[in-house]
Structures are given as C-alpha cells and as structure tokens.
C-alpha cells in the first residue's frame, strides 16, 4: 500500500535533484560549488536592479533570489536551472504595484504559484510548444523595449516623482523631465554601460562585468562624493539578516479582482521558465521534466511572498552562466542561493552606497540582450502570418500589456493556422487512375459503373474546411446515383464536418440516391459511429476499400433498377 502511494507520488513529483545525486562525487560537487558561487555573485546586482525597476525595495529582489532560487533548484525539473526575479517581470510587477499596491502583488504571486502547481500536476508542461516562435519573439522584445524606457529616469538622473506604468504617459513624463538631467549621473551610467558592453568575454569567467561595474561605480561615487542617487538615498539601505515571515492578508474581494494579473504572472512564469530549461537542455545535452519544473516554480512563488518577495521564474542568462561555469546538478543552484544569503548577512550595509545609475546601466544591457531584434530584420523572410503575429504581439505588449498581447497574438496565430490547414483540405473528383493516388485506392475508369461518382477527400475535415463537402454535388456534371467518398486520407474530423456530411446525405436521400463511405480512419470512424451516422446511411454502406465500395455500388444500382415505378 505504502509502496503504491510512493510510486503514485513519484509519477507527479520527482525533483531532478534525486536523479542528479546518483553517482555524485567530490569532483562534481567541487565544480557545482564553484559554479554556484559565480552565479550567486552575478545574481546579486541583477536581483537588486530587477526589484528596484519593478517598484519594489531592493531587498525584495535579493530575498526572492535566495528563497525562490533555493526552491527551484532543489525541487525543479532541470539539472542546472537558476531561478529568481527576472527582467521579463519588471513591467508586469510595476503595473500591478501601481494599480493594486504591493500587498496585492504578494497575493497575485501566491495565486500565480497555485496556478503553476496546478499546471504541473495536470501535466501541462508541454503546452509551451503551442506558443508560436513569432509570438514569443514579439512579447519578449516588447518587454525589452519597456524595460529600456523604464530605466531612462535613473540613467539620466531625471527628477520624476512617480513614473507611470503605461507606455505613452511614461514617454510624456520622461520628455517633460528632460530639463532636469543630472549630467554626472548620465556620465556614470554611460561609463558603466560601456564597461559592461565592451567587457572582454575571456575575463567574464573570473570577474563578471556587472559586478565589476557595480564595484567601480560604487567606489567612484564614494571616493569623489558624487551628487548621484544611491540605494541608501532612496531606500535607506538593505536590511542585514533574514526576512521575517509576514503573510499577506487574503480576502475574497482581493482574490476576485486579482485573478487576471495572477494569470499573467503564471503564464509568463511558465513560458520563461520552460524556455530557460530548454536552453539549458541544449547546452548540457539533457532533457528537463517540464511538469516538475512548473510545480517547483509554483511552490517558489507560493512561499516567496510570505517573506516579501516578488514573482520568480527561471532566468535564462543566469542559467547559461551556471552551465558555462561548469554546473552539473541542482547543487549549483542551491549554492547560488546560499551565496546570496551569505552576502546579505555579511555585506548588506555596504549596498546603500550602490549608485542607481550603475544599476540602470546593468538593466539597460540586460534589456538590449533580452530583445530578439534579429527577428525584426528578417521579417521579409517570414510568411505574412508569422510577421503579423510578431509585429502585433510586439506593439500590443508595448502599448497595452502582456496579457492583451498574448491573447491577441494567439488568436491571430490560430486564425492563420486554421486558414493554412483549411487550404490543405481538398475534395476532388477521382473517377480514374491518378498517379497521385496509391494503387490500392485508385481504379481504372472502365471499372466504375455508370451512375457512380467517386470523390477523394484529403486532409482534416473540421469547421474551417467543412464547407468543401457542400461543393461535391456542384462539381458533378450529372447527379450521381451512388456517391462514394474515399476517406482513407481524412486524418481527423469534427462535428461541423459531420453536420455538413449529414446535410450532403440528406440531399442525396431526397432524390433517392446513395452514399458510400470508403476507408474512414479511426477518429472519423469513431465520431460518425458515436453520432449514429452509420445507422442512418446503413452500416453496409461503410466499407474498408474501393473494391468493396464498387461492389456495394453495383448492388445498390441493381436494386434500384429492379424497383418498380408506380
């Protein structure tokens, strides 16, 4: 009994950490520790920058990276995934905080966490493959543009009390504040950005460029007492120690209003984490468990808000850095979280001296690297449908929000897909041997009795192509006594197509004509059988091959010829 329960649990919940620890040795542990420390150092400035850009306090980003990073690595479905706050969430989180407040952001994140766990338990991890690539390029690049504009304020040192979340009001605020540019801030931000951009890749393994920019920027500001805004001047510093457990107050009214933003967080979290895991698979020649990954992402987002954290997901850049640093197991991700915790416990007071200009420069480079700009330069190589999905999703992400962009983008993609599949469905007259048909289903013209017409149906018979069945009688020069539909190439069928087929049969019966179905596949066969269509046309009129269809047609013609007319 207990064993069967454990087996059942293992089917739904088996972290990759369990598999990774098999045959684990000291050498692998050493490389994982080194990789974890490296990624932990890389994650520090990013966690702070993402939190500040999202409208949260800097410690929220660090605590999220620690707690969510630990849970995602310990319980996730990827060997090398690094979790934490990411740039993709900046725009969404900022908008939620501005509209609903920080307390409701925490509730949104918890709700999104439960949604992600449910998606994992319902084995929905593979649904990511149904998101077309142009849609992902469009909203990813749109988010990158929004991040870039959100950093203009701190990059230029503009004096703006509250930067609007919506794109056009944000542009207006930035434009009106241009006379308040702090040129010292601009110089520091520009130097930091150039350092990160042109930093030699060969040096990045030893000293990551964001860390070097952060250290140098902080040192320069402290040494020359530059008049620029810092973490200390805006937030008062970062607390030294662990966050306290502070559950947000849950109310039914709040839950009802926060379902939509929670779904946005869950959707983006699922896409981002599974994309990151897929990138990691390609780098280490492995295959992640997408359902387990969703469960871990969900648990991380359920737990983190109780410590004041923001939404977390798999981070592509940090995961790639983890792999390049030699990571072989989830131990590196756990070490990454512990490294961040150690830094907070030891060096938190120093963080108040970090200039916001340097953090904005780091985020600016992150956003530039995040956008998939090459997709726009190759638009002319794409089908019109793909270009439309990409451009529309990009514009809607920038102008409205991610939820609208994904919904409309998916609708457009589905519309074009239906149109494309519909164009592949054909109903053609097939009363003679054709080279396009196989020998089993083709028949010489002289073998077809007079009054019998054969049509070949090819493709998927669904609502988008069902009307093609109505053209059958229109294509016939003479009204057939027996109509044979060769259905061995019909791969699927829906109720709309069945309705059209019943309508066609009704027209034939009204004129005392007959319908024979030849070789329907399993799914169409089952649908027609369940709907009782075979009983209406007669089970003897459903045959396996063209020879049997012609034999049945001759029988029907003989019966008709013997029937007296009064």
Coordinates of C-alpha atoms in Angstrom, one line a residue:
X1 CA 0.0 0.0 0.0
X2 CA 2.7 2.5 1.0
X3 CA 4.8 1.5 -2.0
X4 CA 2.0 2.1 -4.4
X5 CA 1.4 5.5 -2.8
X6 CA 5.1 6.4 -3.2
X7 CA 5.0 5.2 -6.8
X8 CA 2.0 7.4 -7.4
X9 CA 3.6 10.4 -5.8
X10 CA 6.8 9.8 -7.8
X11 CA 4.8 10.0 -11.0
X12 CA 3.8 13.5 -10.2
X13 CA 6.6 14.8 -8.1
X14 CA 10.2 13.7 -8.7
X15 CA 12.8 16.6 -8.5
X16 CA 15.8 16.2 -10.7
X17 CA 18.0 16.6 -7.6
X18 CA 17.2 13.0 -6.7
X19 CA 18.5 11.7 -10.1
X20 CA 21.4 14.1 -10.0
X21 CA 22.7 12.8 -6.7
X22 CA 23.0 9.3 -8.1
X23 CA 26.8 8.5 -8.6
X24 CA 27.5 12.0 -7.3
X25 CA 31.2 12.5 -6.3
X26 CA 33.6 15.0 -4.8
X27 CA 34.8 16.3 -8.2
X28 CA 31.3 17.2 -9.4
X29 CA 30.5 18.8 -6.0
X30 CA 33.6 21.0 -6.3
X31 CA 32.6 22.2 -9.8
X32 CA 29.0 22.8 -8.7
X33 CA 30.1 24.8 -5.7
X34 CA 32.4 27.0 -7.9
X35 CA 29.6 27.5 -10.4
X36 CA 27.1 28.3 -7.7
X37 CA 29.3 30.9 -6.1
X38 CA 30.0 32.5 -9.5
X39 CA 26.3 32.7 -10.4
X40 CA 25.4 34.0 -6.9
X41 CA 27.8 36.9 -7.4
X42 CA 26.3 37.5 -10.9
X43 CA 22.8 37.4 -9.5
X44 CA 23.3 40.0 -6.7
X45 CA 23.3 43.2 -8.8
X46 CA 20.6 41.7 -11.1
X47 CA 18.3 40.9 -8.2
X48 CA 18.7 44.4 -6.7
X49 CA 18.2 46.1 -10.1
X50 CA 15.1 44.0 -11.0
X51 CA 13.4 44.8 -7.7
X52 CA 14.0 48.5 -7.9
X53 CA 12.9 48.6 -11.6
X54 CA 9.8 46.7 -10.6
X55 CA 8.9 49.4 -8.0
X56 CA 9.8 47.2 -5.0
X57 CA 12.5 47.6 -2.4
X58 CA 16.0 46.2 -3.3
X59 CA 15.9 43.6 -0.5
X60 CA 12.7 42.1 -2.2
X61 CA 14.8 41.1 -5.2
X62 CA 17.6 39.6 -3.0
X63 CA 15.2 37.6 -0.8
X64 CA 13.4 36.4 -3.9
X65 CA 16.7 35.2 -5.5
X66 CA 17.6 33.4 -2.2
X67 CA 14.3 31.7 -1.4
X68 CA 12.9 31.1 -4.9
X69 CA 16.4 30.2 -6.2
X70 CA 16.8 27.5 -3.5
X71 CA 13.3 26.0 -4.0
X72 CA 13.5 26.0 -7.8
X73 CA 16.9 24.2 -7.8
X74 CA 16.0 21.8 -5.0
X75 CA 12.6 20.8 -6.4
X76 CA 12.7 21.7 -10.1
X77 CA 12.8 19.5 -13.2
X78 CA 16.1 20.8 -14.6
X79 CA 19.6 20.0 -13.6
X80 CA 21.0 23.4 -14.0
X81 CA 18.1 25.9 -13.9
X82 CA 18.7 29.1 -11.9
X83 CA 15.6 30.8 -10.6
X84 CA 14.9 34.2 -9.2
X85 CA 13.5 37.6 -10.3
X86 CA 13.9 38.3 -14.0
X87 CA 13.7 41.3 -16.3
X88 CA 10.6 39.9 -18.0
X89 CA 8.5 40.5 -14.9
X90 CA 9.6 44.2 -14.4
X91 CA 6.8 45.7 -16.5
X92 CA 4.1 43.4 -15.1
X93 CA 5.1 43.8 -11.4
X94 CA 5.5 47.6 -11.8
X95 CA 2.0 47.8 -13.2
X96 CA 0.4 45.6 -10.5
X97 CA 2.1 47.6 -7.7
X98 CA 0.9 50.9 -9.2
X99 CA -2.7 49.7 -9.7
X100 CA -3.2 47.4 -6.7
X101 CA -0.4 48.1 -4.3
X102 CA 2.5 46.0 -3.0
X103 CA 0.3 43.9 -0.6
X104 CA -1.9 42.8 -3.5
X105 CA 1.2 42.0 -5.6
X106 CA 2.1 39.4 -2.9
X107 CA -1.4 37.9 -3.2
X108 CA -1.2 37.8 -7.0
X109 CA 2.1 36.0 -6.8
X110 CA 0.7 33.4 -4.4
X111 CA -2.3 32.9 -6.7
X112 CA 0.0 32.5 -9.7
X113 CA 2.1 30.0 -7.7
X114 CA -1.0 27.8 -7.2
X115 CA -1.9 28.1 -10.9
X116 CA 1.6 26.9 -11.8
X117 CA 1.4 24.0 -9.4
X118 CA -1.9 23.0 -10.9
X119 CA -0.5 23.3 -14.4
X120 CA 2.3 20.9 -13.4
X121 CA 0.0 18.4 -11.8
X122 CA -2.3 18.4 -14.8
X123 CA 0.8 17.6 -17.0
X124 CA 0.5 20.9 -19.0
X125 CA 4.3 21.4 -19.2
X126 CA 4.3 20.5 -22.9
X127 CA 1.8 23.3 -23.7
X128 CA 4.8 25.7 -24.2
X129 CA 5.3 24.1 -27.7
X130 CA 1.9 25.5 -28.8
X131 CA 3.2 29.1 -28.4
X132 CA 4.5 30.1 -31.8
X133 CA 8.0 31.4 -32.1
X134 CA 6.9 34.8 -33.6
X135 CA 4.6 35.4 -30.6
X136 CA 7.5 34.7 -28.1
X137 CA 9.8 37.0 -30.1
X138 CA 7.2 39.7 -30.2
X139 CA 6.4 39.9 -26.5
X140 CA 10.0 39.3 -25.4
X141 CA 11.2 42.2 -27.5
X142 CA 8.2 44.3 -26.4
X143 CA 9.1 43.7 -22.7
X144 CA 12.7 44.7 -23.5
X145 CA 11.6 48.0 -25.0
X146 CA 9.5 48.7 -21.9
X147 CA 12.5 47.9 -19.6
X148 CA 14.7 50.3 -21.6
X149 CA 12.3 53.2 -21.3
X150 CA 11.7 52.4 -17.6
X151 CA 15.5 52.9 -17.0
X152 CA 15.8 56.3 -18.7
X153 CA 14.8 58.1 -15.5
X154 CA 17.7 56.6 -13.4
X155 CA 20.1 56.5 -16.4
X156 CA 19.7 60.3 -16.9
X157 CA 19.1 61.2 -13.3
X158 CA 15.7 62.8 -14.1
X159 CA 13.6 64.2 -11.3
X160 CA 10.3 62.4 -11.6
X161 CA 8.3 61.6 -8.5
X162 CA 6.2 58.7 -10.0
X163 CA 6.9 57.2 -13.4
X164 CA 3.6 56.0 -15.0
X165 CA 3.4 52.3 -15.9
X166 CA 1.6 52.9 -19.3
X167 CA 3.9 53.5 -22.2
X168 CA 2.7 56.8 -23.7
X169 CA 2.2 58.6 -20.3
X170 CA 5.7 57.3 -19.4
X171 CA 7.1 58.9 -22.6
X172 CA 5.3 62.1 -21.8
X173 CA 6.8 62.2 -18.2
X174 CA 10.3 61.5 -19.5
X175 CA 10.0 64.2 -22.1
X176 CA 8.8 66.8 -19.7
X177 CA 11.6 65.9 -17.2
X178 CA 14.4 66.2 -19.7
X179 CA 15.5 69.6 -18.5
X180 CA 16.3 68.0 -15.1
X181 CA 19.1 65.8 -16.5
X182 CA 21.9 65.1 -14.0
X183 CA 25.0 65.0 -16.2
X184 CA 27.1 63.4 -13.5
X185 CA 24.6 60.6 -13.3
X186 CA 24.5 60.3 -17.1
X187 CA 28.3 60.1 -17.3
X188 CA 28.4 57.4 -14.6
X189 CA 25.6 55.4 -16.2
X190 CA 27.2 55.7 -19.6
X191 CA 30.6 54.6 -18.4
X192 CA 29.0 51.6 -16.6
X193 CA 27.1 50.6 -19.7
X194 CA 30.1 50.9 -22.0
X195 CA 32.2 48.8 -19.5
X196 CA 29.6 46.0 -19.4
X197 CA 29.1 46.1 -23.2
X198 CA 32.8 46.0 -24.2
X199 CA 34.0 43.9 -21.4
X200 CA 36.2 41.0 -22.7
X201 CA 34.3 37.7 -22.6
X202 CA 37.6 36.0 -21.6
X203 CA 37.6 37.9 -18.3
X204 CA 33.9 37.3 -17.5
X205 CA 34.6 33.9 -16.1
X206 CA 36.8 35.3 -13.4
X207 CA 35.1 38.7 -12.7
X208 CA 31.5 39.1 -14.2
X209 CA 31.1 42.5 -15.8
X210 CA 28.0 43.6 -13.8
X211 CA 29.9 43.0 -10.5
X212 CA 33.0 45.0 -11.8
X213 CA 30.7 47.8 -12.9
X214 CA 28.9 47.8 -9.6
X215 CA 32.1 47.8 -7.5
X216 CA 33.8 50.5 -9.6
X217 CA 30.7 52.7 -9.8
X218 CA 30.2 52.5 -6.0
X219 CA 33.9 53.2 -5.3
X220 CA 33.9 56.2 -7.6
X221 CA 30.8 57.7 -6.1
X222 CA 32.1 57.2 -2.5
X223 CA 35.6 58.4 -3.4
X224 CA 34.6 61.6 -5.1
X225 CA 31.3 62.1 -3.2
X226 CA 29.4 62.5 -6.5
X227 CA 25.9 64.0 -6.3
X228 CA 24.1 60.9 -7.6
X229 CA 21.2 58.9 -6.2
X230 CA 22.1 55.7 -4.4
X231 CA 20.2 52.8 -2.8
X232 CA 20.7 54.5 0.6
X233 CA 19.4 57.8 -0.5
X234 CA 16.2 56.3 -2.0
X235 CA 15.5 53.2 0.1
X236 CA 17.7 53.7 3.2
X237 CA 19.8 50.6 2.6
X238 CA 19.2 46.8 2.7
X239 CA 18.4 45.0 6.0
X240 CA 21.2 42.8 7.3
X241 CA 19.6 39.5 8.1
X242 CA 16.9 37.1 7.1
X243 CA 13.4 38.4 6.1
X244 CA 10.6 37.9 8.6
X245 CA 7.6 35.7 7.9
X246 CA 4.8 38.1 7.1
X247 CA 1.7 36.5 5.4
X248 CA -0.3 38.9 3.3
X249 CA -4.0 39.4 4.2
X250 CA -6.2 37.3 1.9
X251 CA -9.7 38.5 1.2
X252 CA -12.3 37.1 -1.3
X253 CA -12.7 40.6 -2.9
X254 CA -9.0 40.8 -3.5
X255 CA -8.8 37.3 -5.0
X256 CA -11.7 38.1 -7.4
X257 CA -10.0 41.3 -8.7
X258 CA -6.5 39.8 -8.9
X259 CA -7.3 36.7 -11.0
X260 CA -6.3 38.4 -14.3
X261 CA -2.9 39.8 -13.1
X262 CA -2.2 36.5 -11.4
X263 CA -2.9 34.6 -14.6
X264 CA -0.5 37.0 -16.4
X265 CA 2.3 36.2 -13.8
X266 CA 1.6 32.4 -14.1
X267 CA 1.6 32.5 -17.9
X268 CA 4.8 34.5 -18.2
X269 CA 6.4 32.5 -15.5
X270 CA 5.6 29.2 -17.2
X271 CA 6.9 30.4 -20.6
X272 CA 10.0 32.0 -19.2
X273 CA 11.0 29.0 -17.0
X274 CA 10.4 26.4 -19.7
X275 CA 12.2 28.4 -22.3
X276 CA 15.2 28.7 -19.9
X277 CA 15.1 25.0 -19.1
X278 CA 15.0 24.2 -22.9
X279 CA 18.1 26.4 -23.4
X280 CA 19.9 24.6 -20.6
X281 CA 19.0 21.3 -22.2
X282 CA 20.7 22.3 -25.4
X283 CA 23.8 23.3 -23.5
X284 CA 24.2 20.2 -21.4
X285 CA 22.5 17.6 -23.8
X286 CA 19.8 16.8 -21.3
X287 CA 16.0 16.7 -21.1
X288 CA 14.2 18.5 -18.3
X289 CA 10.9 17.5 -16.8
X290 CA 8.6 20.4 -17.7
X291 CA 5.8 19.4 -15.4
X292 CA 8.1 19.1 -12.4
X293 CA 9.6 22.4 -13.3
X294 CA 6.2 24.1 -13.2
X295 CA 5.5 22.6 -9.8
X296 CA 8.7 23.9 -8.4
X297 CA 8.2 27.3 -10.0
X298 CA 4.7 27.3 -8.4
X299 CA 6.0 26.3 -5.0
X300 CA 8.6 29.0 -5.1
X301 CA 6.0 31.7 -6.0
X302 CA 3.8 30.5 -3.2
X303 CA 6.5 30.6 -0.5
X304 CA 8.4 33.8 -1.5
X305 CA 5.6 36.3 -1.0
X306 CA 5.4 35.3 2.7
X307 CA 8.9 36.9 3.0
X308 CA 8.1 40.0 1.0
X309 CA 9.4 38.6 -2.3
X310 CA 8.3 39.3 -5.9
X311 CA 7.5 36.8 -8.7
X312 CA 10.2 34.5 -9.7
X313 CA 10.9 32.2 -12.7
X314 CA 13.8 30.5 -14.5
X315 CA 16.5 33.0 -15.5
X316 CA 17.9 32.3 -19.0
X317 CA 21.1 34.4 -18.6
X318 CA 22.0 33.2 -15.1
X319 CA 21.2 29.6 -16.1
X320 CA 23.5 29.9 -19.1
X321 CA 26.2 31.4 -16.9
X322 CA 25.7 28.5 -14.5
X323 CA 26.3 26.0 -17.3
X324 CA 29.4 27.9 -18.6
X325 CA 30.8 27.9 -15.0
X326 CA 30.7 24.0 -15.0
X327 CA 27.5 23.2 -13.2
X328 CA 26.4 19.6 -13.4
X329 CA 23.5 19.3 -10.9
X330 CA 20.9 21.4 -8.9
X331 CA 23.5 21.7 -6.2
X332 CA 25.0 24.7 -8.0
X333 CA 21.6 26.5 -7.8
X334 CA 21.4 25.7 -4.1
X335 CA 24.9 27.1 -3.6
X336 CA 24.0 30.2 -5.6
X337 CA 21.1 30.8 -3.2
X338 CA 23.3 30.2 -0.1
X339 CA 26.0 32.6 -1.6
X340 CA 23.4 35.4 -1.8
X341 CA 22.3 34.7 1.7
X342 CA 25.9 34.9 3.0
X343 CA 26.5 38.2 1.1
X344 CA 23.3 39.6 2.7
X345 CA 24.4 38.5 6.2
X346 CA 27.9 40.0 5.8
X347 CA 27.8 42.9 3.4
X348 CA 24.3 44.2 3.4
X349 CA 25.3 47.6 4.9
X350 CA 27.6 48.3 2.0
X351 CA 24.8 48.1 -0.5
X352 CA 23.4 51.5 0.5
X353 CA 26.4 53.1 -1.4
X354 CA 25.5 51.4 -4.8
X355 CA 24.5 54.2 -7.3
X356 CA 21.2 53.7 -9.1
X357 CA 22.8 54.9 -12.3
X358 CA 25.0 51.8 -12.4
X359 CA 22.0 49.6 -11.7
X360 CA 20.1 51.2 -14.6
X361 CA 23.1 50.6 -16.9
X362 CA 23.1 46.9 -15.9
X363 CA 19.4 46.7 -16.7
X364 CA 19.8 48.6 -19.9
X365 CA 22.3 46.0 -21.2
X366 CA 20.1 43.1 -19.9
X367 CA 17.1 44.5 -21.9
X368 CA 19.2 45.0 -25.0
X369 CA 20.4 41.4 -24.8
X370 CA 16.9 40.2 -24.0
X371 CA 15.2 41.6 -27.1
X372 CA 15.3 39.3 -30.1
X373 CA 15.9 42.1 -32.6
X374 CA 17.2 39.9 -35.4
X375 CA 13.6 38.7 -35.8
X376 CA 12.5 42.1 -37.0
X377 CA 15.4 42.4 -39.5
X378 CA 14.4 39.0 -41.1
X379 CA 10.6 39.7 -41.3
X380 CA 10.7 39.6 -45.1
X381 CA 11.8 36.0 -44.9
X382 CA 8.8 35.0 -42.8
X383 CA 5.3 34.1 -44.1
X384 CA 2.9 37.0 -43.8
X385 CA 1.1 35.2 -41.0
X386 CA 4.2 34.9 -38.8
X387 CA 5.2 38.6 -39.5
X388 CA 1.7 39.7 -38.5
X389 CA 1.8 37.7 -35.2
X390 CA 5.3 39.1 -34.4
X391 CA 4.6 42.7 -35.1
X392 CA 1.1 42.7 -33.5
X393 CA 2.3 41.0 -30.3
X394 CA 5.3 43.4 -30.1
X395 CA 3.1 46.5 -30.5
X396 CA 0.4 45.3 -28.1
X397 CA 3.0 44.4 -25.4
X398 CA 4.4 47.9 -25.6
X399 CA 1.2 49.9 -25.9
X400 CA -1.1 47.8 -23.7
X401 CA 0.2 44.9 -21.7
X402 CA 1.4 41.3 -22.0
X403 CA -2.0 39.7 -21.4
X404 CA -3.6 41.5 -24.2
X405 CA -0.6 40.9 -26.4
X406 CA -0.5 37.1 -25.8
X407 CA -4.3 36.8 -26.2
X408 CA -4.5 38.7 -29.5
X409 CA -1.3 37.2 -30.7
X410 CA -2.5 33.6 -30.1
X411 CA -5.9 34.5 -31.7
X412 CA -4.1 35.8 -34.9
X413 CA -1.8 32.8 -34.9
X414 CA -4.7 30.3 -34.5
X415 CA -6.6 32.1 -37.3
X416 CA -3.8 31.9 -39.7
X417 CA -3.2 28.2 -38.7
X418 CA -6.8 27.3 -39.4
X419 CA -6.6 29.1 -42.7
X420 CA -3.5 27.2 -43.6
X421 CA -4.8 23.8 -42.6
X422 CA -8.1 24.5 -44.3
X423 CA -6.3 25.3 -47.6
X424 CA -4.7 21.8 -47.4
X425 CA -8.1 20.0 -47.2
X426 CA -9.3 19.1 -50.7
X427 CA -12.3 17.3 -52.1
X428 CA -11.6 16.2 -55.7
X429 CA -13.3 14.1 -58.3
X430 CA -11.5 10.8 -58.5
X431 CA -13.1 8.7 -61.2
X432 CA -10.0 7.4 -62.9
X433 CA -6.5 6.2 -62.0
X434 CA -4.2 9.1 -61.0
X435 CA -0.5 9.0 -60.4
X436 CA -1.1 11.0 -57.2
X437 CA -3.1 8.1 -55.7
X438 CA -1.8 4.8 -54.5
X439 CA -2.7 1.6 -56.3
X440 CA -4.9 0.4 -53.5
X441 CA -7.3 3.3 -53.6
X442 CA -7.3 4.1 -57.4
X443 CA -9.4 2.3 -60.0
X444 CA -9.5 2.4 -63.8
X445 CA -12.3 4.4 -65.4
X446 CA -13.8 1.4 -67.2
X447 CA -14.3 -0.4 -63.8
X448 CA -16.6 2.3 -62.5
X449 CA -20.3 1.5 -63.1
X450 CA -22.5 4.1 -64.8
X451 CA -24.1 6.4 -62.3
X452 CA -21.3 6.1 -59.7
X453 CA -19.1 9.0 -58.9
X454 CA -16.0 8.8 -56.6
X455 CA -14.6 11.7 -54.7
X456 CA -11.3 11.7 -52.9
X457 CA -11.3 13.6 -49.6
X458 CA -7.8 14.7 -48.3
X459 CA -6.7 16.4 -45.1
X460 CA -8.5 17.5 -41.9
X461 CA -12.3 17.8 -42.1
X462 CA -13.0 20.5 -39.5
X463 CA -15.1 23.6 -39.1
X464 CA -12.6 25.6 -41.2
X465 CA -12.9 23.2 -44.2
X466 CA -16.3 21.6 -43.7
X467 CA -17.9 23.7 -46.4
X468 CA -15.9 22.0 -49.0
X469 CA -18.2 19.0 -48.7
X470 CA -21.0 21.1 -49.9
X471 CA -19.3 21.6 -53.3
X472 CA -19.3 17.9 -54.1
X473 CA -22.7 17.9 -55.9
X474 CA -21.9 21.2 -57.5
X475 CA -18.7 19.7 -59.1
X476 CA -20.6 16.8 -60.6
X477 CA -21.8 17.4 -64.1
X478 CA -24.6 14.9 -63.6
X479 CA -26.4 13.9 -60.4
X480 CA -24.9 10.6 -59.3
X481 CA -27.0 7.6 -58.3
X482 CA -24.2 6.5 -55.9
X483 CA -21.7 8.8 -54.4
X484 CA -18.5 7.2 -53.0
X485 CA -16.3 9.2 -50.6
X486 CA -12.8 7.9 -50.3
X487 CA -11.9 8.9 -46.7
X488 CA -8.7 7.0 -46.2
X489 CA -6.7 10.3 -46.3
X490 CA -9.0 12.2 -43.9
X491 CA -6.8 12.4 -40.8
X492 CA -9.4 13.9 -38.5
X493 CA -13.0 15.2 -38.4
X494 CA -15.1 17.4 -36.1
X495 CA -18.8 17.9 -35.5
X496 CA -19.0 20.7 -38.0
X497 CA -17.8 18.5 -40.8
X498 CA -20.1 15.7 -39.7
X499 CA -23.0 18.2 -39.9
X500 CA -22.1 19.1 -43.5
X501 CA -21.8 15.4 -44.3
X502 CA -25.3 14.7 -42.9
X503 CA -26.6 17.6 -45.0
X504 CA -25.0 16.1 -48.1
X505 CA -26.6 12.7 -47.3
X506 CA -29.9 14.4 -46.8
X507 CA -29.7 15.9 -50.3
X508 CA -28.9 12.5 -51.8
X509 CA -31.7 10.7 -50.0
X510 CA -34.2 13.4 -51.0
X511 CA -33.6 12.2 -54.6
X512 CA -33.4 8.5 -53.7
X513 CA -29.6 8.4 -54.2
X514 CA -27.0 6.6 -52.1
X515 CA -23.8 7.5 -50.1
X516 CA -20.9 5.0 -49.5
X517 CA -18.0 5.8 -47.2
X518 CA -14.8 4.1 -48.1
X519 CA -11.9 3.5 -45.6
X520 CA -12.5 6.1 -42.8
X521 CA -9.7 6.4 -40.3
X522 CA -10.1 5.6 -36.6
X523 CA -11.0 9.1 -35.3
X524 CA -13.6 10.0 -38.1
X525 CA -15.0 6.4 -37.8
X526 CA -15.5 6.7 -34.1
X527 CA -17.1 10.2 -34.4
X528 CA -19.6 9.1 -37.0
X529 CA -20.3 5.8 -35.2
X530 CA -20.9 7.7 -31.9
X531 CA -23.2 10.2 -33.6
X532 CA -25.3 7.4 -35.2
X533 CA -24.5 8.4 -38.7
X534 CA -23.7 4.9 -39.8
X535 CA -27.2 3.7 -38.7
X536 CA -28.7 6.5 -40.9
X537 CA -26.8 5.7 -44.0
X538 CA -26.7 1.9 -43.3
X539 CA -23.7 0.1 -41.9
X540 CA -23.4 -1.9 -45.1
X541 CA -22.5 1.4 -46.8
X542 CA -19.4 1.8 -44.8
X543 CA -16.6 -0.3 -46.3
X544 CA -12.9 -0.7 -46.0
X545 CA -11.6 -0.3 -49.6
X546 CA -12.5 0.9 -53.0
X547 CA -13.2 -2.7 -54.3
X548 CA -15.8 -3.2 -51.7
X549 CA -17.2 0.2 -52.3
X550 CA -17.7 -0.6 -56.0
X551 CA -19.2 -3.9 -55.2
X552 CA -21.7 -2.3 -52.9
X553 CA -22.5 0.4 -55.5
X554 CA -23.3 -2.3 -58.1
X555 CA -25.7 -4.0 -55.5
X556 CA -27.4 -0.7 -55.0
X557 CA -27.8 0.0 -58.7
X558 CA -29.2 -3.4 -59.3
X559 CA -31.8 -3.0 -56.5
X560 CA -32.8 0.4 -57.9
X561 CA -33.2 -1.0 -61.5
X562 CA -35.4 -3.8 -60.2
X563 CA -37.6 -1.5 -58.1
X564 CA -41.0 -1.0 -59.9
X565 CA -42.2 2.6 -60.5
X566 CA -45.9 3.2 -59.9

